[in-house]
């Protein structure tokens, strides 16, 4: 048995999974298993590496797996999983992707998206309240989609969406407006000036030599600059923001808070 596991797996143990391809990089199992132990739950999360062309068959098999309670879903399956579940939350359907599924007692499957909720919970856990703020978000991929909807749900007064592919930003803006008509949503440029909260929702910054996701010359001391990237802990964008005098918010709290939301979703 792995030395990190300080509990015994028995015939009563409930099984959770994380679904990805590739999968060696995932961090959720350690976090979820720690939460299960802290909450006194007899459950374990294990990795499931499933190729995209086998996803449908794998999901179908879960309906008959009575010891299975749910799974985290990540790249490249977040979009495809939506069409394979019996029930999908309103936010996951609007976003067009899900990152958690769970099995009901009758074998039916439901899906939800917690990326954005985890990001907002991480902000609030650090004492950063997005309500009534002017927020700028760069990116229109899966994480950025979820964060855009979550910021609107959290009550930002204004949301500016920027992306290198303009059509994707405009599509995201239209979907957020439809879901939250009370929020002013517009498409912006690489200039983040005039905003209280600036969020990088792209992968730019993960690798040395990456370009900035936005024009850092327009960062100002009154801004909070936040990341979704966890490694490195301080991206070039956060370093530039700190040098200007901005408050910075790294990517790790998004995962930490989302793990708690995931555990709640799975009934741990």
PDB file of C-alpha atoms in Angstrom:
ATOM      1  CA  UNK A   1       0.000   0.000   0.000  1.00  0.00           C
ATOM      2  CA  UNK A   2       1.175   3.512  -0.775  1.00  0.00           C
ATOM      3  CA  UNK A   3       2.809   4.979   2.322  1.00  0.00           C
ATOM      4  CA  UNK A   4       0.728   8.140   1.917  1.00  0.00           C
ATOM      5  CA  UNK A   5      -2.502   6.210   2.514  1.00  0.00           C
ATOM      6  CA  UNK A   6      -3.153   5.964   6.242  1.00  0.00           C
ATOM      7  CA  UNK A   7      -6.471   4.135   5.914  1.00  0.00           C
ATOM      8  CA  UNK A   8      -7.626   0.705   4.831  1.00  0.00           C
ATOM      9  CA  UNK A   9      -9.642   0.204   1.646  1.00  0.00           C
ATOM     10  CA  UNK A  10     -12.408  -2.333   2.231  1.00  0.00           C
ATOM     11  CA  UNK A  11     -15.526  -3.563   0.501  1.00  0.00           C
ATOM     12  CA  UNK A  12     -17.370  -0.620   2.051  1.00  0.00           C
ATOM     13  CA  UNK A  13     -15.071   2.054   0.590  1.00  0.00           C
ATOM     14  CA  UNK A  14     -16.776   4.427  -1.842  1.00  0.00           C
ATOM     15  CA  UNK A  15     -14.834   5.043  -5.050  1.00  0.00           C
ATOM     16  CA  UNK A  16     -14.195   8.438  -6.608  1.00  0.00           C
ATOM     17  CA  UNK A  17     -12.079   9.130  -9.671  1.00  0.00           C
ATOM     18  CA  UNK A  18     -10.345  11.809 -11.651  1.00  0.00           C
ATOM     19  CA  UNK A  19     -10.703  11.513 -15.397  1.00  0.00           C
ATOM     20  CA  UNK A  20      -7.979  12.825 -17.704  1.00  0.00           C
ATOM     21  CA  UNK A  21      -5.664  11.934 -20.580  1.00  0.00           C
ATOM     22  CA  UNK A  22      -2.759  12.224 -19.826  1.00  0.00           C
ATOM     23  CA  UNK A  23      -3.152  11.975 -16.074  1.00  0.00           C
ATOM     24  CA  UNK A  24       0.247  11.925 -14.331  1.00  0.00           C
ATOM     25  CA  UNK A  25       0.076  15.652 -13.539  1.00  0.00           C
ATOM     26  CA  UNK A  26      -3.244  15.702 -11.654  1.00  0.00           C
ATOM     27  CA  UNK A  27      -3.321  16.962  -8.061  1.00  0.00           C
ATOM     28  CA  UNK A  28      -6.918  16.373  -6.986  1.00  0.00           C
ATOM     29  CA  UNK A  29      -6.578  12.823  -5.566  1.00  0.00           C
ATOM     30  CA  UNK A  30      -4.225  13.826  -2.760  1.00  0.00           C
ATOM     31  CA  UNK A  31      -6.424  16.765  -1.827  1.00  0.00           C
ATOM     32  CA  UNK A  32      -9.734  14.889  -1.961  1.00  0.00           C
ATOM     33  CA  UNK A  33      -8.332  11.918  -0.051  1.00  0.00           C
ATOM     34  CA  UNK A  34      -7.050  14.255   2.666  1.00  0.00           C
ATOM     35  CA  UNK A  35     -10.489  15.869   2.922  1.00  0.00           C
ATOM     36  CA  UNK A  36     -12.160  12.449   3.124  1.00  0.00           C
ATOM     37  CA  UNK A  37      -9.884  11.459   6.027  1.00  0.00           C
ATOM     38  CA  UNK A  38     -10.474  14.798   7.783  1.00  0.00           C
ATOM     39  CA  UNK A  39     -14.240  14.387   7.419  1.00  0.00           C
ATOM     40  CA  UNK A  40     -14.150  10.752   8.518  1.00  0.00           C
ATOM     41  CA  UNK A  41     -15.489   9.404   5.215  1.00  0.00           C
ATOM     42  CA  UNK A  42     -14.693   5.928   3.906  1.00  0.00           C
ATOM     43  CA  UNK A  43     -13.916   6.999   0.334  1.00  0.00           C
ATOM     44  CA  UNK A  44     -10.902   7.104  -1.966  1.00  0.00           C
ATOM     45  CA  UNK A  45     -10.142   8.979  -5.182  1.00  0.00           C
ATOM     46  CA  UNK A  46      -8.060   7.198  -7.825  1.00  0.00           C
ATOM     47  CA  UNK A  47      -6.887   8.233 -11.329  1.00  0.00           C
ATOM     48  CA  UNK A  48      -8.790   7.087 -14.429  1.00  0.00           C
ATOM     49  CA  UNK A  49      -6.893   7.621 -17.677  1.00  0.00           C
ATOM     50  CA  UNK A  50      -9.382   7.311 -20.528  1.00  0.00           C
ATOM     51  CA  UNK A  51      -8.731   8.204 -24.169  1.00  0.00           C
ATOM     52  CA  UNK A  52     -11.273  10.510 -25.826  1.00  0.00           C
ATOM     53  CA  UNK A  53     -12.471   7.805 -28.224  1.00  0.00           C
ATOM     54  CA  UNK A  54     -13.319   5.542 -25.266  1.00  0.00           C
ATOM     55  CA  UNK A  55     -15.015   8.174 -23.127  1.00  0.00           C
ATOM     56  CA  UNK A  56     -18.590   7.305 -24.074  1.00  0.00           C
ATOM     57  CA  UNK A  57     -18.140   3.608 -23.289  1.00  0.00           C
ATOM     58  CA  UNK A  58     -16.405   4.376 -19.994  1.00  0.00           C
ATOM     59  CA  UNK A  59     -19.163   6.745 -18.871  1.00  0.00           C
ATOM     60  CA  UNK A  60     -21.830   4.181 -19.784  1.00  0.00           C
ATOM     61  CA  UNK A  61     -20.104   1.605 -17.578  1.00  0.00           C
ATOM     62  CA  UNK A  62     -20.380   3.913 -14.549  1.00  0.00           C
ATOM     63  CA  UNK A  63     -24.141   3.491 -14.485  1.00  0.00           C
ATOM     64  CA  UNK A  64     -23.649  -0.117 -13.328  1.00  0.00           C
ATOM     65  CA  UNK A  65     -20.740   0.544 -10.948  1.00  0.00           C
ATOM     66  CA  UNK A  66     -22.623   0.703  -7.651  1.00  0.00           C
ATOM     67  CA  UNK A  67     -19.580   1.594  -5.539  1.00  0.00           C
ATOM     68  CA  UNK A  68     -18.824   4.659  -7.702  1.00  0.00           C
ATOM     69  CA  UNK A  69     -19.915   8.045  -6.323  1.00  0.00           C
ATOM     70  CA  UNK A  70     -18.359  10.554  -8.704  1.00  0.00           C
ATOM     71  CA  UNK A  71     -15.358  11.938 -10.518  1.00  0.00           C
ATOM     72  CA  UNK A  72     -13.441  15.079 -11.272  1.00  0.00           C
ATOM     73  CA  UNK A  73     -13.272  15.617 -15.043  1.00  0.00           C
ATOM     74  CA  UNK A  74     -10.401  17.476 -16.632  1.00  0.00           C
ATOM     75  CA  UNK A  75      -8.564  17.902 -19.950  1.00  0.00           C
ATOM     76  CA  UNK A  76      -9.536  16.793 -22.571  1.00  0.00           C
ATOM     77  CA  UNK A  77     -12.974  15.618 -21.437  1.00  0.00           C
ATOM     78  CA  UNK A  78     -14.699  18.690 -19.939  1.00  0.00           C
ATOM     79  CA  UNK A  79     -16.766  19.505 -23.017  1.00  0.00           C
ATOM     80  CA  UNK A  80     -17.595  15.978 -24.157  1.00  0.00           C
ATOM     81  CA  UNK A  81     -18.777  14.862 -20.705  1.00  0.00           C
ATOM     82  CA  UNK A  82     -21.731  17.276 -20.846  1.00  0.00           C
ATOM     83  CA  UNK A  83     -23.436  15.318 -23.599  1.00  0.00           C
ATOM     84  CA  UNK A  84     -22.958  11.996 -21.816  1.00  0.00           C
ATOM     85  CA  UNK A  85     -24.770  12.770 -18.554  1.00  0.00           C
ATOM     86  CA  UNK A  86     -28.475  12.569 -17.766  1.00  0.00           C
ATOM     87  CA  UNK A  87     -28.648  15.882 -15.910  1.00  0.00           C
ATOM     88  CA  UNK A  88     -26.451  18.945 -16.320  1.00  0.00           C
ATOM     89  CA  UNK A  89     -26.499  22.033 -14.103  1.00  0.00           C
ATOM     90  CA  UNK A  90     -27.624  25.305 -15.638  1.00  0.00           C
ATOM     91  CA  UNK A  91     -24.166  26.825 -15.281  1.00  0.00           C
ATOM     92  CA  UNK A  92     -22.396  23.844 -16.842  1.00  0.00           C
ATOM     93  CA  UNK A  93     -24.830  23.889 -19.761  1.00  0.00           C
ATOM     94  CA  UNK A  94     -24.331  27.629 -20.282  1.00  0.00           C
ATOM     95  CA  UNK A  95     -20.547  27.256 -20.071  1.00  0.00           C
ATOM     96  CA  UNK A  96     -20.625  24.191 -22.300  1.00  0.00           C
ATOM     97  CA  UNK A  97     -18.337  22.170 -20.070  1.00  0.00           C
ATOM     98  CA  UNK A  98     -18.327  20.301 -16.757  1.00  0.00           C
ATOM     99  CA  UNK A  99     -15.564  19.283 -14.374  1.00  0.00           C
ATOM    100  CA  UNK A 100     -17.432  17.053 -11.905  1.00  0.00           C
ATOM    101  CA  UNK A 101     -19.918  14.211 -12.308  1.00  0.00           C
ATOM    102  CA  UNK A 102     -21.696  12.079  -9.742  1.00  0.00           C
ATOM    103  CA  UNK A 103     -23.772   8.917  -9.820  1.00  0.00           C
ATOM    104  CA  UNK A 104     -27.227   8.749  -8.250  1.00  0.00           C
ATOM    105  CA  UNK A 105     -28.573   5.594  -6.616  1.00  0.00           C
ATOM    106  CA  UNK A 106     -30.575   4.750  -9.749  1.00  0.00           C
ATOM    107  CA  UNK A 107     -27.411   4.813 -11.878  1.00  0.00           C
ATOM    108  CA  UNK A 108     -28.119   8.137 -13.554  1.00  0.00           C
ATOM    109  CA  UNK A 109     -25.304  10.663 -13.916  1.00  0.00           C
ATOM    110  CA  UNK A 110     -25.281  14.394 -13.369  1.00  0.00           C
ATOM    111  CA  UNK A 111     -22.654  17.009 -14.168  1.00  0.00           C
ATOM    112  CA  UNK A 112     -21.643  20.433 -12.888  1.00  0.00           C
ATOM    113  CA  UNK A 113     -18.843  22.978 -13.341  1.00  0.00           C
ATOM    114  CA  UNK A 114     -16.984  24.175 -10.231  1.00  0.00           C
ATOM    115  CA  UNK A 115     -13.920  25.885 -11.748  1.00  0.00           C
ATOM    116  CA  UNK A 116     -15.434  29.350 -11.514  1.00  0.00           C
ATOM    117  CA  UNK A 117     -17.005  28.805  -8.113  1.00  0.00           C
ATOM    118  CA  UNK A 118     -13.617  27.649  -6.822  1.00  0.00           C
ATOM    119  CA  UNK A 119     -11.946  30.770  -8.200  1.00  0.00           C
ATOM    120  CA  UNK A 120     -14.461  33.108  -6.567  1.00  0.00           C
ATOM    121  CA  UNK A 121     -14.272  31.168  -3.288  1.00  0.00           C
ATOM    122  CA  UNK A 122     -10.493  31.548  -3.410  1.00  0.00           C
ATOM    123  CA  UNK A 123     -10.833  35.313  -3.862  1.00  0.00           C
ATOM    124  CA  UNK A 124     -13.250  35.611  -0.981  1.00  0.00           C
ATOM    125  CA  UNK A 125     -11.087  33.367   1.190  1.00  0.00           C
ATOM    126  CA  UNK A 126      -8.307  35.921   0.705  1.00  0.00           C
ATOM    127  CA  UNK A 127     -10.607  38.802   1.598  1.00  0.00           C
ATOM    128  CA  UNK A 128     -11.137  39.939  -2.003  1.00  0.00           C
ATOM    129  CA  UNK A 129     -14.844  40.586  -2.672  1.00  0.00           C
ATOM    130  CA  UNK A 130     -15.742  40.772  -6.389  1.00  0.00           C
ATOM    131  CA  UNK A 131     -19.273  42.114  -5.856  1.00  0.00           C
ATOM    132  CA  UNK A 132     -19.795  45.572  -7.399  1.00  0.00           C
ATOM    133  CA  UNK A 133     -16.261  45.606  -8.819  1.00  0.00           C
ATOM    134  CA  UNK A 134     -15.158  46.254 -12.395  1.00  0.00           C
ATOM    135  CA  UNK A 135     -13.507  43.011 -13.508  1.00  0.00           C
ATOM    136  CA  UNK A 136     -11.250  42.335 -16.496  1.00  0.00           C
ATOM    137  CA  UNK A 137     -10.739  38.741 -17.632  1.00  0.00           C
ATOM    138  CA  UNK A 138      -8.359  37.648 -20.353  1.00  0.00           C
ATOM    139  CA  UNK A 139      -9.006  34.300 -22.019  1.00  0.00           C
ATOM    140  CA  UNK A 140     -11.971  32.440 -23.493  1.00  0.00           C
ATOM    141  CA  UNK A 141     -11.041  28.814 -22.899  1.00  0.00           C
ATOM    142  CA  UNK A 142     -12.568  26.390 -20.418  1.00  0.00           C
ATOM    143  CA  UNK A 143     -11.275  28.002 -17.213  1.00  0.00           C
ATOM    144  CA  UNK A 144     -11.986  31.528 -18.440  1.00  0.00           C
ATOM    145  CA  UNK A 145     -15.542  30.549 -19.439  1.00  0.00           C
ATOM    146  CA  UNK A 146     -16.219  29.219 -15.962  1.00  0.00           C
ATOM    147  CA  UNK A 147     -14.660  32.242 -14.261  1.00  0.00           C
ATOM    148  CA  UNK A 148     -16.632  34.694 -16.430  1.00  0.00           C
ATOM    149  CA  UNK A 149     -19.930  33.109 -15.383  1.00  0.00           C
ATOM    150  CA  UNK A 150     -18.826  32.898 -11.737  1.00  0.00           C
ATOM    151  CA  UNK A 151     -17.790  36.554 -11.592  1.00  0.00           C
ATOM    152  CA  UNK A 152     -21.136  37.566 -13.084  1.00  0.00           C
ATOM    153  CA  UNK A 153     -22.941  35.352 -10.575  1.00  0.00           C
ATOM    154  CA  UNK A 154     -20.858  36.909  -7.777  1.00  0.00           C
ATOM    155  CA  UNK A 155     -22.260  40.306  -8.687  1.00  0.00           C
ATOM    156  CA  UNK A 156     -19.514  42.221 -10.458  1.00  0.00           C
ATOM    157  CA  UNK A 157     -20.826  45.528 -11.754  1.00  0.00           C
ATOM    158  CA  UNK A 158     -18.897  45.353 -15.005  1.00  0.00           C
ATOM    159  CA  UNK A 159     -17.081  42.525 -16.781  1.00  0.00           C
ATOM    160  CA  UNK A 160     -14.655  43.062 -19.641  1.00  0.00           C
ATOM    161  CA  UNK A 161     -13.586  40.012 -21.646  1.00  0.00           C
ATOM    162  CA  UNK A 162     -10.437  39.992 -23.750  1.00  0.00           C
ATOM    163  CA  UNK A 163      -9.010  37.267 -25.941  1.00  0.00           C
ATOM    164  CA  UNK A 164      -6.594  37.019 -28.850  1.00  0.00           C
ATOM    165  CA  UNK A 165      -9.375  35.411 -30.926  1.00  0.00           C
ATOM    166  CA  UNK A 166     -12.044  38.095 -30.888  1.00  0.00           C
ATOM    167  CA  UNK A 167     -14.865  35.794 -31.979  1.00  0.00           C
ATOM    168  CA  UNK A 168     -14.412  33.624 -28.880  1.00  0.00           C
ATOM    169  CA  UNK A 169     -14.554  36.653 -26.578  1.00  0.00           C
ATOM    170  CA  UNK A 170     -17.703  37.896 -28.293  1.00  0.00           C
ATOM    171  CA  UNK A 171     -19.353  34.483 -28.040  1.00  0.00           C
ATOM    172  CA  UNK A 172     -18.528  34.247 -24.328  1.00  0.00           C
ATOM    173  CA  UNK A 173     -19.782  37.790 -23.728  1.00  0.00           C
ATOM    174  CA  UNK A 174     -23.092  36.995 -25.422  1.00  0.00           C
ATOM    175  CA  UNK A 175     -23.623  33.891 -23.298  1.00  0.00           C
ATOM    176  CA  UNK A 176     -22.799  35.710 -20.044  1.00  0.00           C
ATOM    177  CA  UNK A 177     -25.146  38.588 -20.964  1.00  0.00           C
ATOM    178  CA  UNK A 178     -27.949  36.133 -21.647  1.00  0.00           C
ATOM    179  CA  UNK A 179     -27.471  34.434 -18.283  1.00  0.00           C
ATOM    180  CA  UNK A 180     -26.881  37.630 -16.264  1.00  0.00           C
ATOM    181  CA  UNK A 181     -28.666  40.559 -17.955  1.00  0.00           C
ATOM    182  CA  UNK A 182     -28.005  42.788 -14.952  1.00  0.00           C
ATOM    183  CA  UNK A 183     -24.229  42.707 -15.472  1.00  0.00           C
ATOM    184  CA  UNK A 184     -22.598  45.048 -17.987  1.00  0.00           C
ATOM    185  CA  UNK A 185     -20.477  42.758 -20.171  1.00  0.00           C
ATOM    186  CA  UNK A 186     -18.272  44.015 -22.974  1.00  0.00           C
ATOM    187  CA  UNK A 187     -15.372  42.824 -25.103  1.00  0.00           C
ATOM    188  CA  UNK A 188     -12.091  44.609 -24.482  1.00  0.00           C
ATOM    189  CA  UNK A 189      -8.505  44.778 -25.652  1.00  0.00           C
ATOM    190  CA  UNK A 190      -5.159  43.889 -24.066  1.00  0.00           C
ATOM    191  CA  UNK A 191      -5.452  47.101 -21.999  1.00  0.00           C
ATOM    192  CA  UNK A 192      -6.772  46.299 -18.481  1.00  0.00           C
ATOM    193  CA  UNK A 193      -6.879  49.902 -17.262  1.00  0.00           C
ATOM    194  CA  UNK A 194     -10.007  51.121 -15.496  1.00  0.00           C
ATOM    195  CA  UNK A 195     -10.680  47.871 -13.647  1.00  0.00           C
ATOM    196  CA  UNK A 196     -10.510  46.844  -9.986  1.00  0.00           C
ATOM    197  CA  UNK A 197      -9.883  43.144 -10.565  1.00  0.00           C
ATOM    198  CA  UNK A 198      -7.676  41.809 -13.373  1.00  0.00           C
ATOM    199  CA  UNK A 199      -7.681  38.052 -14.010  1.00  0.00           C
ATOM    200  CA  UNK A 200      -5.485  35.945 -16.270  1.00  0.00           C
ATOM    201  CA  UNK A 201      -7.638  33.017 -17.357  1.00  0.00           C
ATOM    202  CA  UNK A 202      -5.153  31.722 -19.950  1.00  0.00           C
ATOM    203  CA  UNK A 203      -2.175  29.364 -19.752  1.00  0.00           C
ATOM    204  CA  UNK A 204       0.257  32.147 -20.674  1.00  0.00           C
ATOM    205  CA  UNK A 205       2.805  32.314 -17.866  1.00  0.00           C
ATOM    206  CA  UNK A 206       3.233  28.604 -17.268  1.00  0.00           C
ATOM    207  CA  UNK A 207       6.402  28.425 -19.346  1.00  0.00           C
ATOM    208  CA  UNK A 208       9.501  30.584 -19.181  1.00  0.00           C
ATOM    209  CA  UNK A 209       9.482  32.992 -22.070  1.00  0.00           C
ATOM    210  CA  UNK A 210       5.699  33.143 -22.452  1.00  0.00           C
ATOM    211  CA  UNK A 211       4.364  36.495 -23.553  1.00  0.00           C
ATOM    212  CA  UNK A 212       2.194  38.456 -21.138  1.00  0.00           C
ATOM    213  CA  UNK A 213      -1.527  37.667 -21.520  1.00  0.00           C
ATOM    214  CA  UNK A 214      -2.284  41.397 -21.359  1.00  0.00           C
ATOM    215  CA  UNK A 215      -0.496  44.737 -21.613  1.00  0.00           C
ATOM    216  CA  UNK A 216       1.188  44.951 -18.214  1.00  0.00           C
ATOM    217  CA  UNK A 217       2.156  48.575 -18.831  1.00  0.00           C
ATOM    218  CA  UNK A 218      -1.430  49.543 -17.915  1.00  0.00           C
ATOM    219  CA  UNK A 219      -1.464  47.857 -14.499  1.00  0.00           C
ATOM    220  CA  UNK A 220      -2.067  50.307 -11.650  1.00  0.00           C
ATOM    221  CA  UNK A 221      -1.507  50.044  -7.865  1.00  0.00           C
ATOM    222  CA  UNK A 222      -5.220  50.022  -6.978  1.00  0.00           C
ATOM    223  CA  UNK A 223      -5.797  46.801  -8.934  1.00  0.00           C
ATOM    224  CA  UNK A 224      -5.989  43.224  -7.670  1.00  0.00           C
ATOM    225  CA  UNK A 225      -4.247  40.984 -10.210  1.00  0.00           C
ATOM    226  CA  UNK A 226      -5.201  37.308 -10.071  1.00  0.00           C
ATOM    227  CA  UNK A 227      -3.999  34.122 -11.771  1.00  0.00           C
ATOM    228  CA  UNK A 228      -5.405  30.696 -12.543  1.00  0.00           C
ATOM    229  CA  UNK A 229      -1.900  29.298 -13.089  1.00  0.00           C
ATOM    230  CA  UNK A 230      -0.524  27.338 -10.121  1.00  0.00           C
ATOM    231  CA  UNK A 231       2.973  26.552 -11.379  1.00  0.00           C
ATOM    232  CA  UNK A 232       4.967  28.730 -11.116  1.00  0.00           C
ATOM    233  CA  UNK A 233       3.377  30.169  -7.982  1.00  0.00           C
ATOM    234  CA  UNK A 234       4.386  33.655  -9.110  1.00  0.00           C
ATOM    235  CA  UNK A 235       4.063  34.133 -12.835  1.00  0.00           C
ATOM    236  CA  UNK A 236       5.744  36.937 -14.737  1.00  0.00           C
ATOM    237  CA  UNK A 237       2.398  38.766 -14.688  1.00  0.00           C
ATOM    238  CA  UNK A 238       2.123  38.561 -10.902  1.00  0.00           C
ATOM    239  CA  UNK A 239       5.743  39.689 -10.521  1.00  0.00           C
ATOM    240  CA  UNK A 240       5.094  42.686 -12.764  1.00  0.00           C
ATOM    241  CA  UNK A 241       1.907  43.502 -10.861  1.00  0.00           C
ATOM    242  CA  UNK A 242       3.665  43.274  -7.509  1.00  0.00           C
ATOM    243  CA  UNK A 243       6.398  45.605  -8.767  1.00  0.00           C
ATOM    244  CA  UNK A 244       3.764  48.210  -9.665  1.00  0.00           C
ATOM    245  CA  UNK A 245       2.193  47.947  -6.205  1.00  0.00           C
ATOM    246  CA  UNK A 246      -0.853  45.827  -7.064  1.00  0.00           C
ATOM    247  CA  UNK A 247      -2.244  43.255  -4.692  1.00  0.00           C
ATOM    248  CA  UNK A 248      -1.641  39.839  -6.264  1.00  0.00           C
ATOM    249  CA  UNK A 249      -3.650  36.624  -5.944  1.00  0.00           C
ATOM    250  CA  UNK A 250      -2.004  33.362  -7.109  1.00  0.00           C
ATOM    251  CA  UNK A 251      -3.679  30.368  -8.721  1.00  0.00           C
ATOM    252  CA  UNK A 252      -3.393  27.850  -5.876  1.00  0.00           C
ATOM    253  CA  UNK A 253      -6.389  29.100  -3.805  1.00  0.00           C
ATOM    254  CA  UNK A 254      -8.673  28.264  -6.748  1.00  0.00           C
ATOM    255  CA  UNK A 255      -7.733  24.589  -6.415  1.00  0.00           C
ATOM    256  CA  UNK A 256      -7.760  24.525  -2.617  1.00  0.00           C
ATOM    257  CA  UNK A 257     -11.255  25.996  -2.377  1.00  0.00           C
ATOM    258  CA  UNK A 258     -12.555  23.998  -5.312  1.00  0.00           C
ATOM    259  CA  UNK A 259     -11.450  20.748  -3.642  1.00  0.00           C
ATOM    260  CA  UNK A 260     -13.743  21.549  -0.716  1.00  0.00           C
ATOM    261  CA  UNK A 261     -16.607  22.299  -3.125  1.00  0.00           C
ATOM    262  CA  UNK A 262     -15.912  19.042  -4.951  1.00  0.00           C
ATOM    263  CA  UNK A 263     -15.929  17.087  -1.715  1.00  0.00           C
ATOM    264  CA  UNK A 264     -19.297  18.626  -0.860  1.00  0.00           C
ATOM    265  CA  UNK A 265     -20.586  17.756  -4.336  1.00  0.00           C
ATOM    266  CA  UNK A 266     -19.569  14.120  -3.874  1.00  0.00           C
ATOM    267  CA  UNK A 267     -21.252  13.989  -0.457  1.00  0.00           C
ATOM    268  CA  UNK A 268     -18.045  13.503   1.518  1.00  0.00           C
TER     269      UNK A 268
END
